[in-house]
């Protein structure tokens, strides 16, 4: 597959590593998104979705910019690791608060924010690990690995 993508043999390890990272994080993201959306619909109801989506949009912009400034001095790998750890910690905290209405709201918003932050920092990670032309050729296949992770997650 490496040759088919036009990548050099030296790009094989970064390609496989990045595909694996994206598969794992996207799979986890889909599980979290399913859980928080189900909890939101069951506890809050579909009538609140327009307001929740608007809040998510504003929160994504503000928290993504804030996170970016907070991790500006970190390497792309450390920033991606930070996003992943925050995702796990946030999910654990939110799942403990699912019994409370505001906990469901928070989980619904934060799942989306962390997904956007992950997407941004994953792109930075790809560009740091692969040269520009190699990243451009490999990115579609790397993202296919992410979709595979989502499918496997259910």
XYZ file of N, CA, C and O in Angstrom:
616
model
N 0.827 -1.190 0.000
C 0.000 0.000 0.000
C 0.872 1.255 0.000
O 0.493 2.265 -0.574
N 2.025 1.185 0.640
C 2.909 2.347 0.716
C 3.300 2.799 -0.689
O 3.257 3.990 -0.997
N 3.652 1.872 -1.543
C 4.032 2.240 -2.910
C 2.834 2.775 -3.688
O 2.974 3.690 -4.479
N 1.672 2.182 -3.469
C 0.464 2.621 -4.164
C 0.144 4.071 -3.822
O -0.329 4.829 -4.660
N 0.423 4.471 -2.594
C 0.184 5.854 -2.165
C 1.283 6.799 -2.629
O 1.160 8.012 -2.468
N 2.364 6.247 -3.167
C 3.471 7.083 -3.609
C 4.354 7.530 -2.459
O 5.037 8.542 -2.553
N 4.347 6.759 -1.377
C 5.154 7.086 -0.214
C 6.470 6.323 -0.258
O 6.545 5.218 -0.781
N 7.476 6.906 0.321
C 8.767 6.236 0.390
C 8.738 5.213 1.521
O 7.908 5.310 2.439
N 9.633 4.233 1.485
C 9.684 3.261 2.590
C 9.892 3.913 3.954
O 9.406 3.417 4.959
N 10.565 5.059 3.997
C 10.776 5.747 5.283
C 9.477 6.329 5.846
O 9.401 6.650 7.032
N 8.455 6.464 5.009
C 7.158 6.972 5.471
C 6.248 5.868 6.000
O 5.167 6.152 6.512
N 6.677 4.602 5.866
C 5.818 3.490 6.264
C 5.510 3.514 7.771
O 4.350 3.386 8.158
N 6.533 3.683 8.597
C 6.302 3.677 10.048
C 5.392 4.828 10.487
O 4.428 4.602 11.220
N 5.672 6.072 10.048
C 4.750 7.153 10.440
C 3.326 6.914 9.927
O 2.356 7.173 10.641
N 3.208 6.400 8.699
C 1.893 6.126 8.133
C 1.132 5.115 8.993
O -0.028 5.334 9.354
N 1.783 4.013 9.340
C 1.125 2.974 10.141
C 0.810 3.479 11.549
O -0.278 3.226 12.071
N 1.741 4.213 12.142
C 1.514 4.749 13.483
C 0.346 5.744 13.486
O -0.543 5.673 14.322
N 0.343 6.649 12.523
C -0.715 7.659 12.458
C -2.069 7.019 12.165
O -3.087 7.412 12.740
N -2.089 6.030 11.281
C -3.344 5.326 10.993
C -3.869 4.630 12.243
O -5.063 4.659 12.528
N -2.967 4.014 12.999
C -3.375 3.343 14.234
C -3.890 4.311 15.279
O -4.907 4.061 15.931
N -3.184 5.428 15.440
C -3.621 6.446 16.411
C -5.010 6.958 16.037
O -5.895 7.067 16.896
N -5.194 7.258 14.757
C -6.493 7.791 14.348
C -7.590 6.742 14.474
O -8.713 7.062 14.873
N -7.284 5.484 14.168
C -8.283 4.422 14.318
C -8.713 4.293 15.777
O -9.911 4.211 16.078
N -7.752 4.291 16.691
C -8.088 4.156 18.113
C -8.850 5.363 18.641
O -9.851 5.220 19.342
N -8.373 6.562 18.311
C -9.040 7.753 18.849
C -10.410 7.972 18.225
O -11.335 8.401 18.910
N -10.557 7.657 16.946
C -11.870 7.819 16.310
C -12.847 6.771 16.822
O -14.029 7.073 17.040
N -12.364 5.550 17.019
C -13.232 4.520 17.603
C -13.733 4.929 18.969
O -14.933 4.837 19.276
N -12.824 5.429 19.813
C -13.221 5.895 21.147
C -14.182 7.077 21.048
O -15.161 7.159 21.799
N -13.903 7.962 20.108
C -14.759 9.141 19.911
C -16.192 8.734 19.545
O -17.159 9.317 20.029
N -16.322 7.724 18.703
C -17.657 7.274 18.292
C -18.407 6.647 19.455
O -19.617 6.850 19.604
N -17.703 5.901 20.294
C -18.337 5.307 21.471
C -18.829 6.418 22.412
O -19.964 6.390 22.891
N -17.972 7.401 22.649
C -18.340 8.513 23.529
C -19.500 9.302 22.936
O -20.463 9.623 23.634
N -19.408 9.627 21.658
C -20.471 10.397 21.005
C -21.807 9.656 21.084
O -22.847 10.257 21.365
N -21.771 8.356 20.855
C -23.004 7.566 20.966
C -23.567 7.577 22.375
O -24.781 7.727 22.572
N -22.682 7.433 23.356
C -23.134 7.407 24.745
C -23.726 8.750 25.169
O -24.801 8.797 25.784
N -23.038 9.843 24.840
C -23.539 11.144 25.299
C -24.786 11.569 24.525
O -25.683 12.183 25.106
N -24.859 11.231 23.248
C -26.066 11.572 22.483
C -27.258 10.773 22.992
O -28.356 11.326 23.157
N -27.047 9.494 23.263
C -28.132 8.673 23.811
C -28.591 9.200 25.161
O -29.800 9.306 25.423
N -27.631 9.533 26.014
C -27.987 10.072 27.333
C -28.715 11.402 27.191
O -29.702 11.657 27.895
N -28.243 12.243 26.269
C -28.876 13.547 26.070
C -30.324 13.375 25.616
O -31.240 13.998 26.154
N -30.537 12.542 24.619
C -31.895 12.350 24.101
C -32.807 11.718 25.144
O -33.974 12.092 25.254
N -32.281 10.776 25.912
C -33.094 10.105 26.923
C -33.414 11.022 28.104
O -34.534 11.019 28.607
N -32.439 11.797 28.550
C -32.615 12.607 29.750
C -33.153 14.003 29.477
O -33.927 14.544 30.246
N -32.690 14.618 28.376
C -33.047 16.008 28.093
C -34.147 16.076 27.035
O -35.085 16.842 27.163
N -33.990 15.308 25.977
C -34.995 15.270 24.920
C -34.551 15.970 23.649
O -33.704 16.869 23.673
N -35.148 15.552 22.552
C -34.788 16.084 21.233
C -35.135 17.561 21.086
O -34.496 18.268 20.303
N -36.113 18.046 21.817
C -36.508 19.452 21.702
C -35.370 20.400 22.096
O -35.319 21.539 21.633
N -34.438 19.923 22.902
C -33.324 20.766 23.352
C -32.127 20.710 22.403
O -31.147 21.432 22.611
N -32.190 19.874 21.364
C -31.044 19.743 20.460
C -30.621 21.042 19.775
O -29.420 21.316 19.699
N -31.544 21.866 19.263
C -31.084 23.112 18.622
C -30.253 23.987 19.556
O -29.197 24.492 19.162
N -30.694 24.143 20.787
C -29.921 24.944 21.749
C -28.591 24.266 22.059
O -27.546 24.927 22.130
N -28.610 22.952 22.209
C -27.384 22.221 22.531
C -26.372 22.316 21.394
O -25.169 22.488 21.638
N -26.838 22.241 20.164
C -25.932 22.334 19.017
C -25.347 23.741 18.916
O -24.169 23.912 18.602
N -26.136 24.749 19.208
C -25.619 26.124 19.209
C -24.569 26.303 20.298
O -23.510 26.902 20.066
N -24.838 25.770 21.473
C -23.861 25.854 22.567
C -22.591 25.105 22.201
O -21.479 25.580 22.447
N -22.740 23.940 21.574
C -21.570 23.174 21.147
C -20.714 23.986 20.173
O -19.486 23.990 20.276
N -21.353 24.660 19.243
C -20.613 25.423 18.230
C -19.792 26.532 18.882
O -18.606 26.706 18.572
N -20.405 27.271 19.792
C -19.693 28.353 20.474
C -18.579 27.774 21.350
O -17.444 28.272 21.349
N -18.882 26.705 22.072
C -17.881 26.080 22.944
C -16.710 25.539 22.132
O -15.549 25.638 22.562
N -16.992 24.970 20.957
C -15.910 24.448 20.112
C -14.943 25.557 19.725
O -13.730 25.379 19.785
N -15.467 26.693 19.325
C -14.598 27.804 18.926
C -13.775 28.288 20.114
O -12.539 28.386 20.047
N -14.436 28.593 21.222
C -13.741 29.165 22.374
C -12.743 28.197 22.998
O -11.591 28.559 23.258
N -13.167 26.968 23.222
C -12.287 26.018 23.893
C -11.181 25.513 22.975
O -10.075 25.229 23.443
N -11.429 25.431 21.682
C -10.379 25.037 20.752
C -9.287 26.099 20.725
O -8.096 25.775 20.774
N -9.678 27.359 20.651
C -8.684 28.441 20.677
C -7.928 28.461 22.005
O -6.705 28.634 22.028
N -8.633 28.270 23.085
C -7.989 28.244 24.396
C -7.031 27.077 24.543
O -5.902 27.239 25.035
N -7.440 25.903 24.091
C -6.567 24.735 24.172
C -5.335 24.937 23.308
O -4.217 24.611 23.714
N -5.539 25.493 22.124
C -4.415 25.717 21.216
C -3.378 26.632 21.857
O -2.180 26.386 21.764
N -3.835 27.671 22.506
C -2.896 28.589 23.177
C -2.213 27.892 24.353
O -1.040 28.116 24.616
N -2.949 27.028 25.048
C -2.391 26.348 26.220
C -1.307 25.339 25.834
O -0.364 25.140 26.597
N -1.424 24.712 24.674
C -0.451 23.688 24.279
C 0.510 24.168 23.198
O 1.236 23.376 22.616
N 0.551 25.469 22.971
C 1.373 26.015 21.885
C 2.845 25.635 22.010
O 3.526 25.483 21.002
N 3.321 25.456 23.206
C 4.740 25.136 23.398
C 5.012 23.636 23.394
O 6.167 23.230 23.462
N 3.977 22.826 23.337
C 4.169 21.379 23.326
C 4.451 20.894 21.911
O 4.018 21.505 20.933
N 5.126 19.778 21.823
C 5.315 19.151 20.515
C 3.963 18.626 20.038
O 3.049 18.408 20.857
N 3.803 18.403 18.738
C 2.529 17.854 18.251
C 2.153 16.520 18.909
O 0.981 16.276 19.183
N 3.129 15.678 19.184
C 2.833 14.397 19.849
C 2.305 14.618 21.257
O 1.352 13.975 21.678
N 2.948 15.513 21.987
C 2.493 15.784 23.355
C 1.119 16.459 23.357
O 0.304 16.188 24.224
N 0.870 17.319 22.395
C -0.448 17.955 22.297
C -1.518 16.908 22.024
O -2.593 16.927 22.639
N -1.232 15.965 21.121
C -2.202 14.906 20.807
C -2.405 13.997 22.020
O -3.532 13.603 22.318
N -1.343 13.692 22.728
C -1.455 12.888 23.943
C -2.286 13.627 24.993
O -3.134 13.025 25.656
N -2.075 14.920 25.115
C -2.847 15.733 26.056
C -4.335 15.708 25.704
O -5.186 15.553 26.580
N -4.647 15.823 24.413
C -6.046 15.756 23.970
C -6.640 14.402 24.348
O -7.758 14.325 24.861
N -5.907 13.337 24.110
C -6.409 11.992 24.403
C -6.645 11.791 25.894
O -7.676 11.252 26.302
N -5.699 12.232 26.704
C -5.852 12.095 28.161
C -7.023 12.935 28.649
O -7.832 12.473 29.469
N -7.143 14.162 28.146
C -8.294 14.998 28.523
C -9.611 14.345 28.127
O -10.593 14.432 28.855
N -9.632 13.713 26.976
C -10.839 13.020 26.529
C -11.245 11.918 27.488
O -12.420 11.799 27.866
N -10.288 11.110 27.907
C -10.582 10.023 28.847
C -11.045 10.591 30.191
O -12.064 10.151 30.744
N -10.318 11.562 30.703
C -10.680 12.146 31.999
C -12.038 12.833 31.954
O -12.838 12.711 32.889
N -12.302 13.529 30.861
C -13.593 14.210 30.724
C -14.728 13.211 30.645
O -15.777 13.392 31.269
N -14.522 12.141 29.890
C -15.573 11.128 29.792
C -15.829 10.482 31.147
O -16.983 10.279 31.529
N -14.776 10.174 31.880
C -14.961 9.573 33.207
C -15.704 10.524 34.145
O -16.614 10.105 34.863
N -15.327 11.790 34.118
C -16.001 12.772 34.975
C -17.450 12.956 34.554
O -18.351 13.007 35.402
N -17.677 13.048 33.257
C -19.043 13.261 32.770
C -19.916 12.043 33.020
O -21.095 12.185 33.346
N -19.352 10.848 32.865
C -20.171 9.653 33.084
C -20.613 9.565 34.543
O -21.695 9.054 34.829
N -19.797 10.087 35.438
C -20.210 10.134 36.837
C -21.321 11.137 37.088
O -22.048 11.033 38.058
N -21.444 12.098 36.185
C -22.464 13.138 36.338
C -23.680 12.897 35.442
O -24.556 13.749 35.356
N -23.756 11.750 34.767
C -24.889 11.470 33.879
C -26.221 11.476 34.618
O -27.256 11.699 34.024
N -26.198 11.230 35.904
C -27.432 11.247 36.675
C -27.988 12.649 36.876
O -29.140 12.816 37.242
N -27.152 13.648 36.613
C -27.570 15.030 36.773
C -27.791 15.656 35.395
O -27.040 15.407 34.462
N -28.807 16.482 35.276
C -29.113 17.089 33.984
C -27.951 17.917 33.453
O -27.601 17.823 32.281
N -27.326 18.717 34.306
C -26.212 19.541 33.833
C -25.009 18.678 33.435
O -24.217 19.065 32.588
N -24.861 17.500 34.031
C -23.790 16.581 33.645
C -23.982 16.044 32.236
O -23.017 15.900 31.479
N -25.234 15.795 31.871
C -25.531 15.323 30.517
C -25.261 16.440 29.510
O -24.673 16.200 28.455
N -25.671 17.644 29.848
C -25.391 18.792 28.976
C -23.878 18.961 28.796
O -23.392 19.142 27.684
N -23.151 18.923 29.896
C -21.691 19.108 29.840
C -21.040 18.017 29.003
O -20.166 18.297 28.165
N -21.454 16.785 29.196
C -20.876 15.677 28.431
C -21.159 15.840 26.945
O -20.282 15.601 26.101
N -22.372 16.257 26.615
C -22.750 16.439 25.212
C -21.890 17.519 24.553
O -21.404 17.347 23.432
N -21.677 18.604 25.246
C -20.874 19.704 24.697
C -19.395 19.331 24.654
O -18.720 19.513 23.639
N -18.871 18.789 25.740
C -17.443 18.489 25.812
C -17.018 17.387 24.843
O -15.904 17.425 24.317
N -17.886 16.418 24.581
C -17.540 15.371 23.614
C -17.277 15.982 22.248
O -16.329 15.609 21.546
N -18.086 16.940 21.877
C -17.916 17.608 20.591
C -16.657 18.463 20.564
O -15.899 18.454 19.592
N -16.420 19.196 21.633
C -15.242 20.062 21.707
C -13.969 19.228 21.596
O -13.065 19.550 20.812
N -13.901 18.163 22.350
C -12.702 17.327 22.315
C -12.507 16.675 20.951
O -11.381 16.499 20.497
N -13.585 16.347 20.290
C -13.485 15.791 18.942
C -12.860 16.797 17.982
O -11.993 16.459 17.171
N -13.281 18.048 18.060
C -12.719 19.084 17.181
C -11.256 19.350 17.507
O -10.432 19.501 16.617
N -10.935 19.413 18.789
C -9.549 19.644 19.193
C -8.676 18.493 18.690
O -7.577 18.712 18.179
N -9.168 17.269 18.820
C -8.417 16.109 18.323
C -8.192 16.208 16.827
O -7.091 15.973 16.332
N -9.195 16.587 16.089
C -9.077 16.703 14.637
C -8.004 17.727 14.258
O -7.163 17.470 13.395
N -8.025 18.854 14.910
C -7.040 19.908 14.619
C -5.634 19.425 14.940
O -4.716 19.533 14.123
N -5.453 18.893 16.121
C -4.110 18.501 16.531
C -3.626 17.245 15.824
O -2.417 17.055 15.665
N -4.536 16.419 15.364
C -4.098 15.273 14.571
C -3.522 15.754 13.242
O -2.496 15.242 12.783
N -4.142 16.745 12.636
C -3.599 17.310 11.393
C -2.214 17.881 11.600
O -1.307 17.681 10.770
N -1.992 18.557 12.716
C -0.673 19.093 13.035
C 0.328 17.952 13.232
O 1.465 18.015 12.767
N -0.117 16.888 13.890
C 0.744 15.730 14.115
C 1.162 15.083 12.795
O 2.327 14.738 12.606
N 0.232 14.936 11.862
C 0.562 14.355 10.557
C 1.617 15.211 9.857
O 2.598 14.682 9.325
N 1.422 16.506 9.861
C 2.382 17.393 9.200
C 3.751 17.380 9.882
O 4.770 17.601 9.226
N 3.782 17.118 11.172
C 5.061 17.044 11.886
C 5.771 15.720 11.617
O 6.997 15.674 11.576
N 5.005 14.648 11.439
C 5.592 13.322 11.253
C 5.920 12.985 9.809
O 6.717 12.093 9.557
N 5.286 13.646 8.870
C 5.504 13.339 7.450
C 5.756 14.643 6.702
O 5.228 15.679 7.070
N 6.518 14.548 5.627
C 6.756 15.745 4.818
C 5.446 16.174 4.167
O 4.523 15.367 4.023
N 5.362 17.432 3.769
C 4.134 17.970 3.175
C 3.578 17.128 2.036
O 2.421 16.710 2.078
N 4.371 16.817 0.990
C 3.842 16.003 -0.113
C 3.451 14.588 0.325
O 2.430 14.067 -0.106
N 4.260 13.980 1.201
C 3.927 12.634 1.673
C 2.654 12.667 2.512
O 1.793 11.790 2.389
N 2.514 13.687 3.355
C 1.304 13.818 4.173
C 0.079 14.002 3.284
O -0.973 13.414 3.542
N 0.215 14.802 2.245
C -0.915 15.036 1.336
C -1.337 13.743 0.645
O -2.527 13.500 0.450
N -0.373 12.907 0.279
C -0.710 11.638 -0.375
C -1.274 10.628 0.616
O -2.163 9.852 0.286
N -0.753 10.615 1.832
C -1.136 9.597 2.811
C -2.395 9.930 3.590
O -3.075 9.033 4.084
N -2.725 11.204 3.715
C -3.826 11.608 4.588
C -5.160 10.925 4.272
O -5.849 10.484 5.199
N -5.562 10.779 3.013
C -6.824 10.066 2.762
C -6.810 8.632 3.303
O -7.795 8.184 3.902
N -5.701 7.929 3.126
C -5.627 6.554 3.632
C -5.556 6.535 5.158
O -6.131 5.647 5.795
N -4.878 7.508 5.747
C -4.827 7.596 7.207
C -6.234 7.829 7.754
O -6.655 7.193 8.718
N -6.984 8.709 7.110
C -8.355 8.963 7.563
C -9.258 7.756 7.332
O -10.199 7.536 8.091
N -8.962 6.966 6.320
C -9.705 5.713 6.133
C -9.463 4.791 7.326
O -10.381 4.099 7.780
N -8.234 4.811 7.861
C -7.952 4.052 9.078
C -8.785 4.543 10.249
O -9.250 3.754 11.068
N -8.993 5.832 10.321
C -9.851 6.386 11.369
C -11.290 5.917 11.233
O -11.939 5.562 12.212
N -11.773 5.907 10.020
C -13.150 5.424 9.780
C -13.257 3.936 10.132
O -14.278 3.490 10.643
N -12.204 3.168 9.826
C -12.192 1.751 10.177
C -12.309 1.598 11.696
O -13.050 0.736 12.176
N -11.602 2.432 12.425
C -11.711 2.402 13.883
C -13.131 2.696 14.340
O -13.634 2.072 15.270
N -13.789 3.630 13.686
C -15.177 3.958 14.031
C -16.102 2.776 13.751
O -16.976 2.469 14.547
N -15.891 2.123 12.624
C -16.715 0.962 12.267
C -16.515 -0.154 13.288
O -17.477 -0.769 13.751
N -15.265 -0.423 13.641
C -14.982 -1.479 14.602
C -15.531 -1.161 15.993
O -15.869 -2.071 16.748
N -15.612 0.114 16.319
C -16.150 0.519 17.621
C -17.657 0.317 17.692
O -18.237 0.298 18.765
N -18.270 0.174 16.539
C -19.695 -0.123 16.539
C -20.511 1.037 16.144
O -21.639 1.200 16.261
